[in-house]
Amino acid sequence: MNFPAFVYRQSSYALLAEALLLVLFCGTIDWLSGLEVSMSLFYGIPIMFAIWFGDRKSGLLVAILCGITWWWADILAGHVYSHVWVATWEPASCFGYFAFVAVGGAALKEKHDAVRARIALLEHTQRLEREIIEISEREQRRIGRDLHDGLCQYLAAIGCAAATLRADLLRQDLLEEAAVAEELAELLEKGVVQTRDLARGLVPVPMEEDGLPFALEGLATSVARLQNIDCSFRVQGEVKIGDTSAATHLYRIAQEAINNATRQGHANRIRIALPAEGPLATLSVADNGHGLSRTAAESPGLGLSIMRYRARLVGGEFAMNEPDDGGTRVVCTFPQREWSMEEEDAAA
Ligand SMILES: Nc1ncnc2c1ncn2[C@@H]1O[C@H](COP(=O)(O)OP(=O)(O)OP(=O)(O)O)[C@@H](O)[C@H]1O
Ligand SMILES: [Mg+2]
């Protein structure tokens, strides 16, 4: 049981009653301990208790009650003062101490509350940021799916119709019209390819449990083919990503790391790896380029901070270093999670 949370949940009357009990307890101990031992320090406990879990007003009230109780215990113990000014000074200094604890405690509590409020605001902002990113990624996936399943199929169907029309026109010896139909069919085919590429960019990772390894394999192959460099991917063990959203974040990290390796590091060899070990899995992208230290000052860029942010979103840690044999290595270590289809994706 969380003690502070339990006390916070109580009503203000219950808190005040508990503080009073503490005051009485301190007063009794003060009385029983006699005149030789001073117990005034301990009265700070009920005052702080009332301020911390209640408010400034109840703290001040408890401080006054502490003063009265201390005085009462002092009289009951039979304290005889040698001078009037000592009899005045002693209670006054005690009251002063209690008032100081009350005011100081209240200031401390205010500071503590302000820090808590700031942390709560920060957490709220981070949650909002995360939700905005999740929503935008989900929207992108939805648009990608619609493009693939809607427009792509529609263009393909028109393309088929244009090809049939061309064949009919050829049969009727209408060569000019047949050429136009052929051009139309070719244009439609290009349209299908472009729409499919667009859809693939919006849905880079298939919505399946092993979607990420599959997508990274495809990414490595296309980088190797299009940029004419040695780019390979290797998966080790059974990697559990959790959901499409996490898989997409990891894919985007790999994409940016590859972009940096070719654009900034001018690498001609890139190794993408996805090994799983126990509760953790790692995505690493290592290149044989110029290395961070030789290029890092060139531009502030956004890529690194976005990669770091995405790593945080999947509950992982991001690191970038220069291995001894040169180049740059980007590493994102993340916790493995059982696969679950997100509501939105499952509904699609
Ligand atoms: N693989 C790498 N090899 C060499 N230098 C790198 C590599 N990755 C990052 N860097 C260095 O770190 C800098 C910051 O990278 P970052 O991705 O944040 O920015 P950018 O790529 O310059 O711009 P942006 O990503 O916003 O288009 C790069 O400009 C580059 O100097
Ligand atoms: Mg970059």
Short mmCIF file of C-alpha atoms and ligand atoms in Angstrom, two decimals:
data_model
loop_
_atom_site.label_atom_id
_atom_site.label_comp_id
_atom_site.label_asym_id
_atom_site.label_seq_id
_atom_site.Cartn_x
_atom_site.Cartn_y
_atom_site.Cartn_z
CA MET A 1 0.00 0.00 0.00
CA ASN A 2 1.26 3.49 -0.88
CA PHE A 3 1.19 5.41 2.45
CA PRO A 4 1.26 9.00 1.06
CA ALA A 5 -1.49 8.18 -1.47
CA PHE A 6 -3.59 6.65 1.31
CA VAL A 7 -3.18 9.76 3.52
CA TYR A 8 -3.91 12.13 0.59
CA ARG A 9 -7.20 10.31 -0.03
CA GLN A 10 -8.49 11.04 3.49
CA SER A 11 -10.86 13.91 4.27
CA SER A 12 -9.43 17.12 5.76
CA TYR A 13 -11.25 16.41 9.08
CA ALA A 14 -9.63 12.96 9.36
CA LEU A 15 -6.21 14.51 8.63
CA LEU A 16 -6.73 17.20 11.26
CA ALA A 17 -7.83 14.57 13.83
CA GLU A 18 -4.70 12.51 13.08
CA ALA A 19 -2.50 15.59 13.43
CA LEU A 20 -4.15 16.38 16.79
CA LEU A 21 -3.50 12.83 17.97
CA LEU A 22 0.16 13.27 17.03
CA VAL A 23 0.26 16.59 18.96
CA LEU A 24 -1.22 14.89 22.03
CA PHE A 25 1.27 12.06 21.70
CA CYS A 26 4.19 14.53 21.54
CA GLY A 27 2.72 16.48 24.51
CA THR A 28 2.42 13.30 26.62
CA ILE A 29 5.98 12.23 25.82
CA ASP A 30 7.14 15.79 26.56
CA TRP A 31 5.40 15.71 29.93
CA LEU A 32 6.60 12.19 30.83
CA SER A 33 10.20 12.89 29.80
CA GLY A 34 10.35 15.63 32.44
CA LEU A 35 12.25 18.88 32.40
CA GLU A 36 15.71 17.63 31.63
CA VAL A 37 14.95 16.39 28.12
CA SER A 38 13.56 18.88 25.60
CA MET A 39 11.05 17.33 23.18
CA SER A 40 10.10 20.54 21.34
CA LEU A 41 11.81 19.38 18.12
CA PHE A 42 9.32 16.53 17.75
CA TYR A 43 6.34 18.90 17.59
CA GLY A 44 7.58 19.64 14.07
CA ILE A 45 6.26 16.21 12.98
CA PRO A 46 2.50 16.93 13.40
CA ILE A 47 2.97 20.43 11.94
CA MET A 48 4.69 19.05 8.82
CA PHE A 49 2.12 16.26 8.61
CA ALA A 50 -0.75 18.77 8.60
CA ILE A 51 0.95 20.98 6.01
CA TRP A 52 2.10 18.20 3.71
CA PHE A 53 -1.14 16.30 3.52
CA GLY A 54 -3.50 19.17 4.33
CA ASP A 55 -2.95 22.86 3.70
CA ARG A 56 -1.21 25.93 5.10
CA LYS A 57 -4.21 26.85 7.32
CA SER A 58 -4.36 23.48 9.07
CA GLY A 59 -0.55 23.62 9.46
CA LEU A 60 -0.78 26.97 11.25
CA LEU A 61 -3.65 25.70 13.41
CA VAL A 62 -1.62 22.63 14.42
CA ALA A 63 1.40 24.89 15.12
CA ILE A 64 -0.72 26.94 17.56
CA LEU A 65 -2.01 23.75 19.19
CA CYS A 66 1.57 22.50 19.49
CA GLY A 67 2.49 25.72 21.30
CA ILE A 68 -0.42 25.33 23.75
CA THR A 69 0.36 21.64 24.32
CA TRP A 70 4.04 22.35 24.87
CA TRP A 71 3.08 25.04 27.41
CA TRP A 72 0.60 22.70 29.09
CA ALA A 73 3.22 19.88 29.33
CA ASP A 74 5.73 22.40 30.68
CA ILE A 75 3.33 23.54 33.44
CA LEU A 76 2.27 19.93 34.26
CA ALA A 77 5.95 18.93 34.57
CA GLY A 78 6.24 21.69 37.19
CA HIS A 79 8.76 23.87 35.41
CA VAL A 80 9.69 26.79 37.67
CA TYR A 81 11.51 29.66 35.96
CA SER A 82 14.04 31.76 37.87
CA HIS A 83 13.18 35.04 36.09
CA VAL A 84 10.10 36.42 34.40
CA TRP A 85 11.99 37.11 31.22
CA VAL A 86 13.10 33.44 31.05
CA ALA A 87 9.45 32.38 31.61
CA THR A 88 8.52 34.62 28.66
CA TRP A 89 11.48 33.80 26.44
CA GLU A 90 11.10 29.99 26.61
CA PRO A 91 7.45 29.78 25.39
CA ALA A 92 8.07 32.61 22.90
CA SER A 93 11.04 30.82 21.31
CA CYS A 94 9.04 27.59 21.15
CA PHE A 95 6.09 29.34 19.49
CA GLY A 96 8.58 30.98 17.12
CA TYR A 97 10.06 27.60 16.22
CA PHE A 98 6.60 26.10 15.56
CA ALA A 99 5.61 29.09 13.44
CA PHE A 100 8.90 28.78 11.51
CA VAL A 101 8.25 25.07 10.85
CA ALA A 102 4.72 25.89 9.66
CA VAL A 103 5.77 28.72 7.32
CA GLY A 104 8.92 26.95 6.08
CA GLY A 105 7.01 23.68 5.59
CA ALA A 106 4.30 25.50 3.64
CA ALA A 107 6.91 27.09 1.35
CA LEU A 108 8.56 23.70 0.85
CA LYS A 109 5.20 22.12 0.06
CA GLU A 110 4.39 24.87 -2.46
CA LYS A 111 7.70 24.26 -4.20
CA HIS A 112 7.12 20.51 -4.18
CA ASP A 113 3.60 20.98 -5.62
CA ALA A 114 4.94 23.31 -8.32
CA VAL A 115 7.57 20.73 -9.34
CA ARG A 116 4.93 18.00 -9.37
CA ALA A 117 2.62 20.16 -11.50
CA ARG A 118 5.48 20.87 -13.92
CA ILE A 119 6.32 17.17 -14.21
CA ALA A 120 2.62 16.34 -14.74
CA LEU A 121 2.41 19.02 -17.47
CA LEU A 122 5.54 17.65 -19.12
CA GLU A 123 4.17 14.11 -19.03
CA HIS A 124 0.87 15.36 -20.43
CA THR A 125 2.66 17.18 -23.27
CA GLN A 126 4.73 14.09 -24.04
CA ARG A 127 1.57 11.95 -24.05
CA LEU A 128 -0.08 14.41 -26.43
CA GLU A 129 2.98 14.46 -28.70
CA ARG A 130 2.97 10.67 -28.73
CA GLU A 131 -0.73 10.56 -29.54
CA ILE A 132 -0.35 13.10 -32.36
CA ILE A 133 2.47 11.05 -33.90
CA GLU A 134 0.49 7.82 -33.47
CA ILE A 135 -2.60 9.39 -35.06
CA SER A 136 -0.66 10.84 -37.98
CA GLU A 137 1.12 7.51 -38.61
CA ARG A 138 -2.23 5.67 -38.40
CA GLU A 139 -3.79 8.18 -40.82
CA GLN A 140 -0.88 7.68 -43.22
CA ARG A 141 -1.39 3.93 -43.07
CA ARG A 142 -5.11 4.36 -43.70
CA ILE A 143 -4.50 6.62 -46.73
CA GLY A 144 -1.88 4.16 -47.99
CA ARG A 145 -4.32 1.25 -47.67
CA ASP A 146 -7.07 3.23 -49.41
CA LEU A 147 -4.70 4.15 -52.24
CA HIS A 148 -3.60 0.55 -52.63
CA ASP A 149 -6.99 -1.10 -52.33
CA GLY A 150 -9.05 1.67 -53.95
CA LEU A 151 -7.34 3.88 -56.52
CA CYS A 152 -4.78 1.24 -57.54
CA GLN A 153 -7.46 -1.36 -58.29
CA TYR A 154 -9.58 1.24 -60.05
CA LEU A 155 -6.70 2.36 -62.32
CA ALA A 156 -5.77 -1.27 -63.00
CA ALA A 157 -9.38 -2.03 -64.04
CA ILE A 158 -9.45 0.98 -66.40
CA GLY A 159 -6.08 -0.16 -67.76
CA CYS A 160 -7.57 -3.59 -68.54
CA ALA A 161 -10.55 -1.93 -70.20
CA ALA A 162 -8.19 0.22 -72.32
CA ALA A 163 -6.23 -2.91 -73.36
CA THR A 164 -9.50 -4.64 -74.36
CA LEU A 165 -10.59 -1.53 -76.26
CA ARG A 166 -7.25 -1.52 -78.11
CA ALA A 167 -7.73 -5.16 -79.12
CA ASP A 168 -11.29 -4.41 -80.37
CA LEU A 169 -10.09 -1.39 -82.34
CA LEU A 170 -7.28 -3.43 -83.90
CA ARG A 171 -9.81 -6.08 -84.93
CA GLN A 172 -11.81 -3.36 -86.71
CA ASP A 173 -8.64 -2.03 -88.39
CA LEU A 174 -8.91 1.31 -86.59
CA LEU A 175 -5.16 1.66 -86.16
CA GLU A 176 -5.01 5.29 -85.07
CA GLU A 177 -7.67 4.81 -82.40
CA ALA A 178 -5.93 1.60 -81.31
CA ALA A 179 -2.67 3.53 -80.83
CA VAL A 180 -4.47 6.05 -78.62
CA ALA A 181 -5.98 3.20 -76.58
CA GLU A 182 -2.52 1.65 -76.23
CA GLU A 183 -1.07 4.93 -75.00
CA LEU A 184 -3.95 5.19 -72.54
CA ALA A 185 -3.27 1.68 -71.23
CA GLU A 186 0.45 2.49 -70.81
CA LEU A 187 -0.30 5.72 -68.95
CA LEU A 188 -2.69 3.86 -66.68
CA GLU A 189 -0.07 1.23 -65.98
CA LYS A 190 2.41 3.95 -64.96
CA GLY A 191 -0.33 5.46 -62.80
CA VAL A 192 -0.79 2.11 -61.05
CA VAL A 193 2.97 1.83 -60.41
CA GLN A 194 3.17 5.38 -59.03
CA THR A 195 0.12 4.91 -56.80
CA ARG A 196 1.50 1.62 -55.50
CA ASP A 197 4.85 3.29 -54.70
CA LEU A 198 3.01 6.06 -52.91
CA ALA A 199 0.99 3.53 -50.93
CA ARG A 200 4.16 1.59 -50.08
CA GLY A 201 5.80 4.77 -48.77
CA LEU A 202 2.79 5.40 -46.54
CA VAL A 203 2.55 1.78 -45.35
CA PRO A 204 6.20 0.72 -45.28
CA VAL A 205 5.71 -2.15 -42.84
CA PRO A 206 3.15 -4.89 -43.51
CA MET A 207 0.64 -5.24 -40.70
CA GLU A 208 1.81 -8.70 -39.68
CA GLU A 209 3.81 -10.11 -36.85
CA ASP A 210 6.95 -10.52 -38.95
CA GLY A 211 6.23 -7.35 -40.93
CA LEU A 212 9.37 -5.50 -39.77
CA PRO A 213 11.98 -8.10 -40.84
CA PHE A 214 10.16 -8.38 -44.14
CA ALA A 215 10.10 -4.60 -44.65
CA LEU A 216 13.77 -4.19 -43.64
CA GLU A 217 14.76 -6.94 -46.05
CA GLY A 218 12.93 -5.06 -48.80
CA LEU A 219 14.56 -1.78 -47.76
CA ALA A 220 18.06 -3.30 -47.86
CA THR A 221 17.40 -4.82 -51.29
CA SER A 222 16.07 -1.59 -52.76
CA VAL A 223 18.94 0.50 -51.29
CA ALA A 224 21.48 -1.96 -52.71
CA ARG A 225 19.79 -1.89 -56.13
CA LEU A 226 19.01 1.82 -56.42
CA GLN A 227 22.20 3.20 -54.88
CA ASN A 228 24.50 0.46 -56.10
CA ILE A 229 26.03 -0.23 -52.69
CA ASP A 230 26.51 -3.34 -50.55
CA CYS A 231 23.50 -3.23 -48.23
CA SER A 232 22.28 -6.30 -46.36
CA PHE A 233 19.87 -7.23 -43.62
CA ARG A 234 20.05 -10.02 -41.04
CA VAL A 235 17.51 -11.04 -38.42
CA GLN A 236 18.52 -13.23 -35.47
CA GLY A 237 16.08 -15.06 -33.22
CA GLU A 238 12.38 -14.36 -32.88
CA VAL A 239 11.81 -10.62 -32.63
CA LYS A 240 8.54 -9.52 -31.06
CA ILE A 241 7.77 -5.95 -32.01
CA GLY A 242 4.35 -5.43 -30.36
CA ASP A 243 2.34 -3.66 -33.05
CA THR A 244 2.49 -2.02 -36.47
CA SER A 245 3.02 1.38 -34.93
CA ALA A 246 6.22 0.28 -33.12
CA ALA A 247 7.36 -1.58 -36.23
CA THR A 248 6.87 1.57 -38.32
CA HIS A 249 8.90 3.67 -35.84
CA LEU A 250 11.77 1.16 -36.04
CA TYR A 251 11.54 1.04 -39.82
CA ARG A 252 11.75 4.86 -39.99
CA ILE A 253 14.81 4.80 -37.70
CA ALA A 254 16.52 2.35 -40.06
CA GLN A 255 15.48 4.46 -43.07
CA GLU A 256 16.98 7.64 -41.58
CA ALA A 257 20.17 5.84 -40.49
CA ILE A 258 20.62 4.51 -44.04
CA ASN A 259 19.96 7.98 -45.47
CA ASN A 260 22.61 9.45 -43.19
CA ALA A 261 25.06 6.66 -44.00
CA THR A 262 24.82 7.32 -47.74
CA ARG A 263 24.31 11.11 -47.74
CA GLN A 264 26.55 12.17 -44.85
CA GLY A 265 28.94 9.26 -44.42
CA HIS A 266 29.23 8.40 -48.16
CA ALA A 267 29.30 4.74 -47.14
CA ASN A 268 29.38 1.92 -49.69
CA ARG A 269 28.61 -0.86 -47.22
CA ILE A 270 25.66 -0.92 -44.82
CA ARG A 271 24.74 -3.73 -42.44
CA ILE A 272 21.25 -3.74 -40.93
CA ALA A 273 20.73 -6.21 -38.08
CA LEU A 274 17.77 -7.15 -35.93
CA PRO A 275 18.90 -9.59 -33.23
CA ALA A 276 16.67 -10.61 -30.31
CA GLU A 277 18.03 -11.70 -26.96
CA GLY A 278 15.82 -12.40 -23.95
CA PRO A 279 13.44 -9.56 -23.21
CA LEU A 280 15.33 -7.13 -25.47
CA ALA A 281 15.84 -6.78 -29.19
CA THR A 282 18.17 -4.47 -31.07
CA LEU A 283 17.97 -2.70 -34.37
CA SER A 284 21.40 -1.67 -35.59
CA VAL A 285 22.57 0.02 -38.76
CA ALA A 286 26.34 0.03 -39.25
CA ASP A 287 28.12 1.67 -42.16
CA ASN A 288 31.71 2.01 -43.36
CA GLY A 289 31.43 5.73 -44.11
CA HIS A 290 33.46 8.73 -42.95
CA GLY A 291 32.26 8.36 -39.36
CA LEU A 292 30.45 10.76 -37.07
CA SER A 293 33.48 12.69 -35.87
CA ARG A 294 34.42 13.78 -39.38
CA THR A 295 30.98 14.98 -40.37
CA ALA A 296 29.02 15.77 -37.18
CA ALA A 297 29.69 19.51 -37.18
CA GLU A 298 28.44 19.98 -40.72
CA SER A 299 24.75 20.44 -39.96
CA PRO A 300 22.42 20.36 -36.99
CA GLY A 301 19.69 18.40 -38.89
CA LEU A 302 16.50 16.88 -37.52
CA GLY A 303 17.12 13.22 -38.24
CA LEU A 304 19.02 12.30 -35.06
CA SER A 305 16.53 13.89 -32.69
CA ILE A 306 13.61 12.25 -34.52
CA MET A 307 15.34 8.85 -34.37
CA ARG A 308 15.95 9.36 -30.63
CA TYR A 309 12.30 10.36 -30.17
CA ARG A 310 11.01 7.36 -32.09
CA ALA A 311 13.24 5.08 -30.00
CA ARG A 312 11.64 6.54 -26.85
CA LEU A 313 8.17 5.92 -28.32
CA VAL A 314 8.90 2.20 -28.60
CA GLY A 315 10.22 2.23 -25.02
CA GLY A 316 13.77 1.79 -26.24
CA GLU A 317 17.15 3.47 -26.02
CA PHE A 318 19.00 5.11 -28.86
CA ALA A 319 22.76 5.29 -29.27
CA MET A 320 25.14 6.29 -32.01
CA ASN A 321 28.84 5.59 -32.01
CA GLU A 322 31.94 5.09 -34.11
CA PRO A 323 33.20 1.49 -34.00
CA ASP A 324 36.95 0.94 -33.83
CA ASP A 325 37.07 -0.24 -37.44
CA GLY A 326 35.51 3.05 -38.63
CA GLY A 327 32.17 4.17 -39.93
CA THR A 328 29.08 4.85 -37.86
CA ARG A 329 26.76 2.56 -35.94
CA VAL A 330 23.22 3.44 -34.95
CA VAL A 331 21.73 1.21 -32.27
CA CYS A 332 18.20 1.13 -30.91
CA THR A 333 17.58 -1.36 -28.12
CA PHE A 334 13.92 -1.94 -27.35
CA PRO A 335 11.83 -4.26 -25.16
CA GLN A 336 10.17 -7.20 -26.89
CA ARG A 337 6.37 -7.16 -26.76
CA GLU A 338 3.81 -9.76 -27.81
CA TRP A 339 2.09 -8.91 -31.08
CA SER A 340 -1.27 -7.16 -30.86
CA MET A 341 -3.24 -5.64 -33.70
CA GLU A 342 -4.16 -2.03 -32.95
CA GLU A 343 -7.92 -1.40 -32.92
CA GLU A 344 -7.79 0.83 -35.98
CA ASP A 345 -5.63 -1.56 -37.96
CA ALA A 346 -7.64 -4.58 -36.89
CA ALA A 347 -10.83 -2.89 -38.03
CA ALA A 348 -9.39 -2.21 -41.48
N1 LIG B 1 26.06 7.58 -40.70
C1 LIG B 1 26.64 8.77 -40.55
N2 LIG B 1 27.89 8.98 -41.00
C2 LIG B 1 28.49 10.17 -40.85
N3 LIG B 1 27.94 11.24 -40.27
C3 LIG B 1 26.70 11.11 -39.81
C4 LIG B 1 25.98 9.88 -39.91
N4 LIG B 1 24.77 10.04 -39.33
C5 LIG B 1 24.72 11.32 -38.91
N5 LIG B 1 25.87 11.96 -39.19
C6 LIG B 1 26.20 13.35 -38.84
O1 LIG B 1 25.26 13.84 -37.91
C7 LIG B 1 24.63 14.99 -38.43
C8 LIG B 1 23.21 15.05 -37.96
O2 LIG B 1 22.43 14.05 -38.60
P1 LIG B 1 20.90 14.32 -38.84
O3 LIG B 1 20.31 13.12 -39.45
O4 LIG B 1 20.34 14.80 -37.54
O5 LIG B 1 20.89 15.55 -39.82
P2 LIG B 1 21.00 15.62 -41.40
O6 LIG B 1 21.03 14.24 -41.97
O7 LIG B 1 22.16 16.50 -41.71
O8 LIG B 1 19.69 16.38 -41.79
P3 LIG B 1 18.21 15.78 -41.86
O9 LIG B 1 18.24 14.40 -41.28
O10 LIG B 1 17.41 16.73 -41.03
O11 LIG B 1 17.85 15.78 -43.31
C9 LIG B 1 24.76 14.88 -39.92
O12 LIG B 1 24.71 16.13 -40.55
C10 LIG B 1 26.12 14.25 -40.06
O13 LIG B 1 27.12 15.25 -39.95
MG MG B 2 19.55 12.82 -41.50
#
